[in-house]
């Protein structure tokens, strides 16, 4: 896992390149670079797989190709075995080398063989042309910005905004070629809209439960292939609890980390589960008043997010990964993606099946700029690699084949996941209803106080060169009766909240934050009695 930066073209400037790479310093432990005429490439590498030999930028044995790579390919051992049978000789045990060797062997088709979370750039050293690719769900990021005579590429927006030019994103599941200092031509190699087409619908509950259990267990198993301690971000909800249950079984060297206000549901459920499993548990207890403007500003700087609700979630997430860094944990599992796949949101169940599928696909396609962006930035800002087993492509494809009736049943969301793991989930976890992250931590309303400042803070970092802060799409969708087309049009017509809407929101947040103070002022006073001697 790394932060990568490249400057390609005759006007590539070493000073600009150094600044880009310096901005990405938190994403790794060591800085590794290669500088040639018209090619400046570097990584800030977090050493996880083959920690000593997986040096980047990686150059092919014939020195024709150069790779800058961010992420993990979890089937690299299988690919290495296949490539070895085809005559390739390897110099390391790294997945980095497997990615470049696969590209040498299969060209642009190689990306269809990779199972993982990645974004990478392969440069033809003789021509300066660059091949770009990003994983199907967009777990790992890649951005670019074009200047006269130079194309800049980087893992984060903050590394590119100093140029003052518009910033563009490599979309999830896309790949293609970029000319040095010229055009970037990308196309999809995975179409989420058609994923699972032609495969039979799985409508039998028993079969569906078996398939869900097998797919998710395998996805978690692959992400635990490390000799390092593994952390689990634990809210005590269904998804993170499943991640912890599997991790404890398959990789006992683990630790759970939870954030929340004292007495919050997340802290209570997580403490109970960690104790029941005998897993070391770090609880970051934050009182709402502990969240200050400086914390909000830092969360915005780190996360680069563009929706208000996501920014609030980032404020809550940052302390988790800060603590993991303090513990020396470099690999962590999260439960992100399950709600989108398995019907964890009310909107799926308030419309007909066809409209529900469109909403489902819309959320999946936008995860890259919402939950996944939050997880990537908050984790990598502290040198922690977050892995998301619910968003393995095999799990996503299976979810596409499940009817809505298996995702919501008997008034319970994610019913099929609960059914699939009913024999291993404690009853109190299996029956716990879905609760949004920042709300169940007890910290949402405090962060909400600062919402009127989010857009201005976002602009101060130059992030508007990619996208401005905008209204939460979920709130727009709700107001539009869950009509996706109408909500998209409404969002384009009025991107941000009005001053009046911000004022109403602020009043609501202020009332919530003032309530404890008022209770203390008007509550009954305890009279201290003087003992009679």
XYZ file of C-alpha atoms in Angstrom:
533
model
C 0.000 0.000 0.000
C 1.479 3.308 -1.031
C 1.064 6.827 -2.170
C 2.244 7.242 -5.754
C 3.200 10.349 -7.711
C 4.430 10.781 -11.286
C 5.247 13.688 -13.576
C 5.445 12.732 -17.266
C 6.537 14.883 -20.175
C 9.297 17.259 -21.291
C 8.272 19.918 -18.730
C 8.363 17.576 -15.729
C 9.827 19.664 -12.906
C 11.844 18.017 -10.082
C 10.851 20.648 -7.490
C 7.134 20.233 -8.256
C 7.503 16.455 -8.157
C 9.228 16.587 -4.769
C 6.388 18.660 -3.355
C 3.792 16.206 -4.703
C 5.522 13.255 -3.119
C 6.063 15.079 0.171
C 2.324 15.688 0.481
C 1.800 11.909 0.284
C 4.348 11.155 3.009
C 1.783 9.909 5.587
C 0.714 7.090 3.223
C 3.916 5.122 3.766
C 7.171 4.584 5.612
C 9.866 5.006 2.967
C 10.238 7.292 -0.042
C 11.474 5.645 -3.243
C 11.988 7.509 -6.511
C 13.313 7.226 -10.054
C 14.190 10.289 -12.117
C 14.803 10.237 -15.854
C 14.393 12.720 -18.678
C 10.670 13.353 -18.980
C 9.843 10.832 -16.240
C 9.752 11.506 -12.524
C 8.181 8.659 -10.552
C 7.999 7.883 -6.881
C 6.192 6.127 -4.081
C 5.764 6.605 -0.399
C 5.676 2.873 0.413
C 3.963 1.188 3.341
C 5.915 -2.043 3.714
C 3.525 -4.982 4.058
C 4.196 -7.673 1.391
C 7.876 -8.679 0.921
C 8.830 -5.636 2.928
C 12.508 -5.480 1.981
C 12.494 -6.350 -1.727
C 9.286 -4.773 -3.058
C 11.089 -1.536 -3.826
C 9.305 0.938 -6.094
C 9.144 2.229 -8.720
C 9.518 -1.379 -9.922
C 11.301 -1.823 -13.256
C 10.840 -4.887 -15.477
C 13.765 -7.254 -15.990
C 14.284 -5.939 -19.544
C 14.051 -2.349 -18.185
C 11.338 -1.512 -20.703
C 8.526 -0.841 -18.206
C 8.268 0.988 -14.899
C 5.487 0.485 -12.339
C 4.163 2.720 -9.553
C 1.579 0.729 -7.631
C -0.753 1.414 -4.714
C -2.804 -1.346 -3.129
C -2.851 -5.087 -2.674
C -3.613 -7.896 -5.109
C -4.806 -10.739 -2.927
C -4.494 -13.508 -5.539
C -0.850 -12.696 -6.278
C 0.343 -16.157 -5.185
C -1.931 -17.900 -7.683
C -0.938 -15.490 -10.448
C 2.747 -15.962 -9.622
C 2.375 -19.740 -9.913
C 0.657 -19.405 -13.297
C 3.254 -16.955 -14.619
C 6.078 -19.166 -13.370
C 4.635 -22.109 -15.317
C 4.653 -19.825 -18.374
C 8.382 -19.267 -17.949
C 8.632 -16.027 -16.009
C 11.330 -15.766 -13.351
C 10.638 -13.669 -10.268
C 13.057 -11.604 -8.206
C 10.815 -11.099 -5.168
C 7.770 -12.427 -3.346
C 5.868 -9.161 -3.804
C 2.501 -8.585 -5.422
C 4.103 -5.490 -6.978
C 6.280 -7.634 -9.231
C 3.311 -9.902 -10.048
C 1.285 -6.902 -11.272
C 3.989 -5.758 -13.689
C 4.804 -9.295 -14.873
C 1.107 -9.927 -15.504
C 0.980 -6.745 -17.582
C 4.050 -7.846 -19.556
C 2.416 -11.199 -20.257
C -1.221 -10.287 -20.865
C -1.131 -6.573 -21.607
C -4.349 -4.691 -20.924
C -6.197 -7.973 -20.245
C -4.086 -8.485 -17.107
C -6.279 -6.165 -15.075
C -9.210 -8.560 -15.440
C -7.196 -11.215 -13.596
C -6.375 -9.108 -10.543
C -8.399 -9.679 -7.384
C -7.776 -6.856 -5.025
C -7.821 -3.169 -4.195
C -5.406 -1.200 -6.358
C -4.502 1.738 -8.534
C -1.346 1.751 -10.627
C 0.588 3.342 -13.474
C 2.840 1.457 -15.912
C 5.158 3.689 -17.960
C 6.792 2.713 -21.252
C 10.206 4.218 -20.612
C 11.099 4.556 -24.285
C 7.973 6.482 -25.269
C 6.811 8.048 -22.020
C 3.304 6.653 -22.539
C 1.563 5.527 -19.365
C -1.073 2.872 -18.731
C -3.444 3.685 -15.859
C -5.751 1.285 -14.014
C -7.998 1.372 -10.959
C -9.830 -1.441 -9.151
C -13.495 -2.137 -10.006
C -15.040 -0.490 -6.915
C -12.531 2.323 -6.566
C -11.190 1.267 -3.167
C -7.832 2.801 -4.076
C -7.637 6.290 -5.629
C -5.856 7.804 -8.631
C -6.060 11.390 -9.926
C -4.427 13.389 -12.672
C -3.853 16.981 -13.680
C -2.508 18.294 -16.974
C -0.137 21.241 -17.407
C 1.623 22.452 -20.582
C 4.172 19.775 -21.448
C 3.494 17.651 -18.357
C 0.971 15.183 -16.973
C 0.874 14.787 -13.194
C -0.595 11.694 -11.501
C -1.059 11.106 -7.775
C -2.931 9.100 -5.162
C -4.600 12.121 -3.581
C -6.103 15.413 -4.698
C -3.957 17.361 -2.235
C -0.821 16.391 -4.162
C -2.181 18.045 -7.336
C -4.026 21.194 -6.260
C -0.803 23.202 -5.993
C -0.684 23.372 -9.792
C -3.893 25.411 -9.878
C -5.223 23.352 -12.783
C -8.410 21.253 -12.786
C -8.023 17.806 -11.255
C -9.633 14.691 -12.758
C -10.227 11.224 -11.337
C -9.536 7.847 -12.890
C -12.994 6.263 -12.451
C -13.373 2.877 -10.724
C -13.011 -0.102 -13.024
C -11.382 1.989 -15.763
C -8.068 1.672 -17.536
C -6.333 3.162 -20.526
C -3.399 5.158 -21.833
C -2.085 8.637 -21.203
C 0.320 10.485 -23.437
C 3.110 12.461 -21.750
C 1.810 15.982 -21.389
C -1.174 15.025 -23.583
C -4.541 13.289 -23.580
C -5.790 10.668 -21.146
C -8.054 8.065 -22.782
C -9.805 5.728 -20.342
C -12.510 3.101 -20.749
C -14.210 0.606 -18.403
C -12.951 -2.951 -18.088
C -15.682 -3.812 -15.559
C -19.240 -2.543 -15.917
C -20.999 -2.695 -12.553
C -24.311 -2.050 -14.277
C -24.111 -5.418 -16.023
C -22.259 -7.394 -13.351
C -24.035 -10.710 -12.845
C -26.047 -10.415 -16.065
C -26.641 -13.813 -17.614
C -26.247 -15.589 -14.272
C -29.317 -17.067 -12.576
C -31.063 -15.194 -9.799
C -30.499 -16.872 -6.431
C -33.914 -16.774 -4.783
C -33.748 -19.860 -2.580
C -32.903 -18.698 0.975
C -30.861 -21.779 1.856
C -28.768 -21.611 -1.320
C -28.332 -17.870 -0.978
C -27.187 -18.185 2.641
C -24.590 -20.814 1.699
C -23.273 -18.696 -1.175
C -23.109 -15.518 0.905
C -21.270 -17.326 3.674
C -18.759 -18.917 1.299
C -18.080 -15.720 -0.658
C -17.615 -13.477 2.365
C -15.536 -16.002 4.296
C -13.227 -16.428 1.313
C -12.948 -12.667 0.846
C -11.963 -12.153 4.488
C -9.538 -15.088 4.375
C -7.670 -13.593 1.421
C -7.340 -10.263 3.215
C -5.810 -11.934 6.265
C -2.833 -13.326 4.333
C -0.196 -11.412 6.307
C 2.228 -12.036 9.142
C 1.389 -8.662 10.679
C -1.105 -7.901 13.444
C -4.511 -7.193 11.938
C -6.848 -4.559 13.337
C -10.622 -4.558 12.954
C -12.638 -1.343 13.064
C -15.419 -2.528 15.367
C -18.723 -0.713 15.828
C -20.479 -3.735 17.292
C -22.817 -3.825 14.290
C -23.406 -6.803 12.047
C -20.709 -6.153 9.448
C -17.749 -5.233 11.638
C -18.691 -8.028 14.053
C -18.501 -10.562 11.213
C -15.089 -9.171 10.260
C -13.872 -9.608 13.847
C -15.367 -13.095 14.236
C -13.537 -14.311 11.125
C -10.317 -12.514 11.942
C -10.138 -14.039 15.415
C -10.658 -17.494 13.900
C -8.299 -17.158 10.919
C -5.677 -14.719 12.237
C -5.654 -14.678 16.055
C -3.027 -11.917 16.177
C -5.656 -9.193 16.029
C -7.005 -6.193 17.883
C -10.375 -4.424 17.742
C -10.653 -0.613 17.803
C -13.827 1.343 18.563
C -14.633 5.043 18.824
C -17.627 6.571 20.540
C -19.009 8.732 23.277
C -19.223 7.161 26.753
C -22.385 5.083 26.903
C -22.952 5.166 23.124
C -24.432 2.063 21.439
C -21.232 1.391 19.479
C -19.053 1.348 22.578
C -21.490 -0.852 24.515
C -21.962 -3.461 21.757
C -18.287 -3.513 20.781
C -17.097 -3.959 24.359
C -19.451 -6.867 24.860
C -18.417 -8.662 21.675
C -14.672 -8.159 22.162
C -14.951 -9.463 25.718
C -16.982 -12.481 24.607
C -14.381 -13.307 21.942
C -11.391 -12.586 24.162
C -9.966 -10.125 21.625
C -7.783 -7.193 22.754
C -9.929 -4.091 22.464
C -8.973 -0.433 22.229
C -11.820 1.962 22.977
C -11.391 5.623 22.075
C -13.936 7.359 24.244
C -14.631 10.892 23.080
C -17.035 13.220 24.792
C -18.917 15.267 22.204
C -17.293 18.464 23.488
C -13.873 16.951 22.720
C -14.541 17.546 19.002
C -13.313 21.037 18.121
C -13.045 23.089 14.954
C -9.415 22.015 14.560
C -10.524 18.367 14.434
C -13.121 19.150 11.774
C -10.597 21.113 9.718
C -8.093 18.259 9.908
C -10.720 15.696 8.885
C -11.586 17.798 5.832
C -7.906 18.246 4.953
C -7.271 14.522 5.219
C -10.449 13.209 3.594
C -11.008 15.561 0.595
C -14.699 14.558 0.806
C -17.484 16.438 -0.927
C -20.671 15.578 1.002
C -21.519 16.907 4.442
C -22.496 13.566 5.972
C -19.307 11.912 4.748
C -17.244 14.687 6.292
C -18.960 14.139 9.656
C -18.151 10.429 9.392
C -14.532 11.341 8.636
C -14.384 13.421 11.827
C -15.400 10.274 13.716
C -13.064 7.974 11.728
C -9.784 9.862 12.049
C -9.242 9.040 15.772
C -9.604 5.311 15.016
C -6.708 5.245 12.569
C -4.623 7.602 14.684
C -4.888 5.063 17.503
C -4.062 2.146 15.180
C -0.883 3.945 14.129
C 0.037 4.444 17.803
C -0.456 0.704 18.319
C 1.831 -0.080 15.363
C -0.972 -1.798 13.413
C -0.579 -1.453 9.624
C -3.387 -3.704 8.311
C -7.050 -3.335 9.267
C -10.390 -4.744 8.106
C -13.595 -2.712 7.921
C -17.230 -3.621 7.267
C -17.847 -0.916 4.650
C -20.005 -1.793 1.663
C -22.369 -4.281 3.280
C -25.247 -1.820 3.646
C -25.049 -0.908 -0.032
C -24.926 -4.537 -1.163
C -27.386 -6.201 1.156
C -30.152 -3.672 1.656
C -29.079 -1.792 4.754
C -30.768 1.456 3.726
C -34.509 2.222 3.992
C -34.624 3.695 0.479
C -34.224 0.228 -1.045
C -37.444 -0.911 0.582
C -39.619 2.127 -0.069
C -39.802 1.675 -3.841
C -40.480 -1.128 -6.302
C -37.828 -3.731 -7.261
C -36.732 -1.998 -10.484
C -36.261 1.401 -8.853
C -34.570 -0.285 -5.901
C -32.036 -1.901 -8.240
C -31.237 1.489 -9.803
C -30.731 3.003 -6.356
C -28.561 0.030 -5.419
C -26.361 0.462 -8.496
C -26.114 4.216 -7.974
C -24.822 3.755 -4.430
C -22.324 1.081 -5.461
C -20.925 3.241 -8.263
C -20.546 6.214 -5.922
C -18.866 4.428 -3.033
C -15.502 5.511 -4.417
C -16.175 9.154 -3.521
C -18.086 8.548 -0.283
C -17.382 5.708 2.180
C -14.368 4.320 0.344
C -12.723 7.707 -0.009
C -13.241 8.317 3.709
C -11.712 4.960 4.609
C -8.727 5.347 2.268
C -7.810 8.878 3.335
C -8.424 8.440 7.068
C -6.426 5.197 7.170
C -3.562 6.115 4.856
C -3.143 9.512 6.525
C -1.870 7.443 9.440
C 0.074 4.792 7.527
C -2.627 2.116 7.913
C -3.875 -0.098 5.087
C -7.651 -0.626 5.274
C -9.095 -3.661 3.515
C -12.810 -3.982 2.681
C -13.854 -7.639 2.315
C -17.531 -6.880 1.605
C -16.464 -5.205 -1.639
C -14.567 -8.075 -3.188
C -15.901 -8.327 -6.740
C -17.138 -11.884 -6.105
C -19.261 -10.665 -3.180
C -20.595 -7.735 -5.209
C -21.511 -9.996 -8.124
C -23.362 -12.369 -5.784
C -25.263 -9.468 -4.213
C -26.375 -8.419 -7.705
C -28.039 -11.837 -8.119
C -30.020 -11.735 -4.869
C -33.599 -10.441 -4.977
C -34.616 -7.644 -2.656
C -36.855 -10.038 -0.746
C -33.794 -11.820 0.632
C -32.164 -8.564 1.716
C -35.170 -7.296 3.652
C -37.391 -9.858 5.302
C -39.435 -9.969 8.472
C -38.753 -6.261 8.919
C -35.006 -6.831 9.142
C -32.424 -5.328 6.792
C -29.506 -7.478 5.551
C -31.629 -10.506 6.394
C -29.655 -12.918 4.220
C -26.339 -11.993 5.856
C -27.838 -12.557 9.299
C -29.241 -15.884 8.095
C -25.921 -16.949 6.568
C -24.027 -16.523 9.840
C -26.802 -17.202 12.339
C -24.875 -20.034 14.005
C -21.783 -17.932 14.762
C -23.241 -14.489 15.469
C -24.190 -13.705 19.068
C -27.910 -13.078 19.271
C -27.430 -9.493 20.480
C -25.408 -8.671 17.359
C -27.682 -10.546 14.966
C -30.719 -8.649 16.247
C -29.083 -5.223 16.455
C -30.689 -2.880 13.906
C -28.678 -0.790 11.463
C -27.574 2.585 12.816
C -25.519 5.106 10.814
C -21.897 5.328 11.914
C -21.641 8.815 13.371
C -25.058 8.586 15.045
C -24.399 5.315 16.861
C -21.037 6.627 18.066
C -22.869 9.486 19.806
C -20.668 12.083 18.098
C -22.707 13.146 15.064
C -24.480 16.155 16.540
C -21.296 17.705 17.845
C -19.594 17.537 14.426
C -22.814 18.816 12.857
C -22.324 22.147 14.667
C -19.541 22.979 12.226
C -21.398 22.125 8.990
C -21.761 25.756 7.818
C -17.949 25.940 7.680
C -17.354 22.727 5.705
C -17.520 24.248 2.202
C -15.218 27.143 3.056
C -12.660 24.853 4.678
C -12.842 22.508 1.675
C -12.131 25.402 -0.723
C -9.238 26.602 1.432
C -7.393 23.393 0.584
C -8.036 23.800 -3.159
C -10.163 20.661 -3.353
C -12.817 22.459 -5.411
C -10.445 21.964 -8.362
C -11.925 18.447 -8.468
C -15.376 18.956 -6.901
C -17.079 21.377 -4.488
C -18.884 20.367 -1.305
C -22.527 19.584 -2.068
C -25.750 18.561 -0.384
C -25.934 15.029 0.948
C -27.392 12.998 -1.899
C -29.364 10.818 0.505
C -31.227 13.852 1.819
C -31.920 15.031 -1.743
C -33.163 11.560 -2.628
C -35.482 11.472 0.380
C -36.979 14.850 -0.538
C -37.508 13.590 -4.081
C -39.434 10.521 -2.941
C -36.516 8.208 -3.775
C -36.869 9.111 -7.452
C -33.270 8.794 -8.675
C -33.634 10.819 -11.888
C -35.406 13.637 -10.086
C -32.798 13.635 -7.297
C -29.879 13.815 -9.747
C -31.528 16.738 -11.561
C -32.274 18.481 -8.262
C -28.691 18.006 -7.120
C -27.350 19.569 -10.310
C -29.771 22.491 -10.133
C -28.984 23.341 -6.512
C -25.692 21.740 -5.456
C -25.395 23.201 -1.946
C -27.752 23.924 0.916
C -29.238 27.400 1.134
C -28.357 29.818 3.928
C -31.766 29.170 5.490
C -31.242 25.396 5.394
C -27.837 25.781 7.028
C -29.370 28.037 9.686
C -32.109 25.517 10.517
C -29.546 22.741 10.699
C -27.323 24.796 12.973
C -30.215 25.592 15.306
C -31.037 21.882 15.604
C -27.414 20.992 16.334
C -27.092 23.844 18.830
C -30.177 22.675 20.724
C -28.803 19.140 20.974
C -25.403 20.345 22.184
C -26.949 22.771 24.654
C -29.283 20.183 26.187
C -26.750 18.658 28.637
C -25.801 22.129 29.879
C -29.436 23.107 30.346
C -30.141 19.877 32.224
C -27.280 20.616 34.588
C -28.508 24.192 35.168
C -32.171 23.438 35.743
C -31.903 19.982 37.259
C -32.395 19.358 40.961
C -29.454 20.393 43.053
C -27.924 17.942 45.434
C -27.931 19.435 48.941
C -24.947 18.477 50.985
C -25.965 17.818 54.571
C -23.680 18.731 57.419
C -23.419 15.851 59.868
C -24.659 16.652 63.351
C -22.077 15.807 65.935
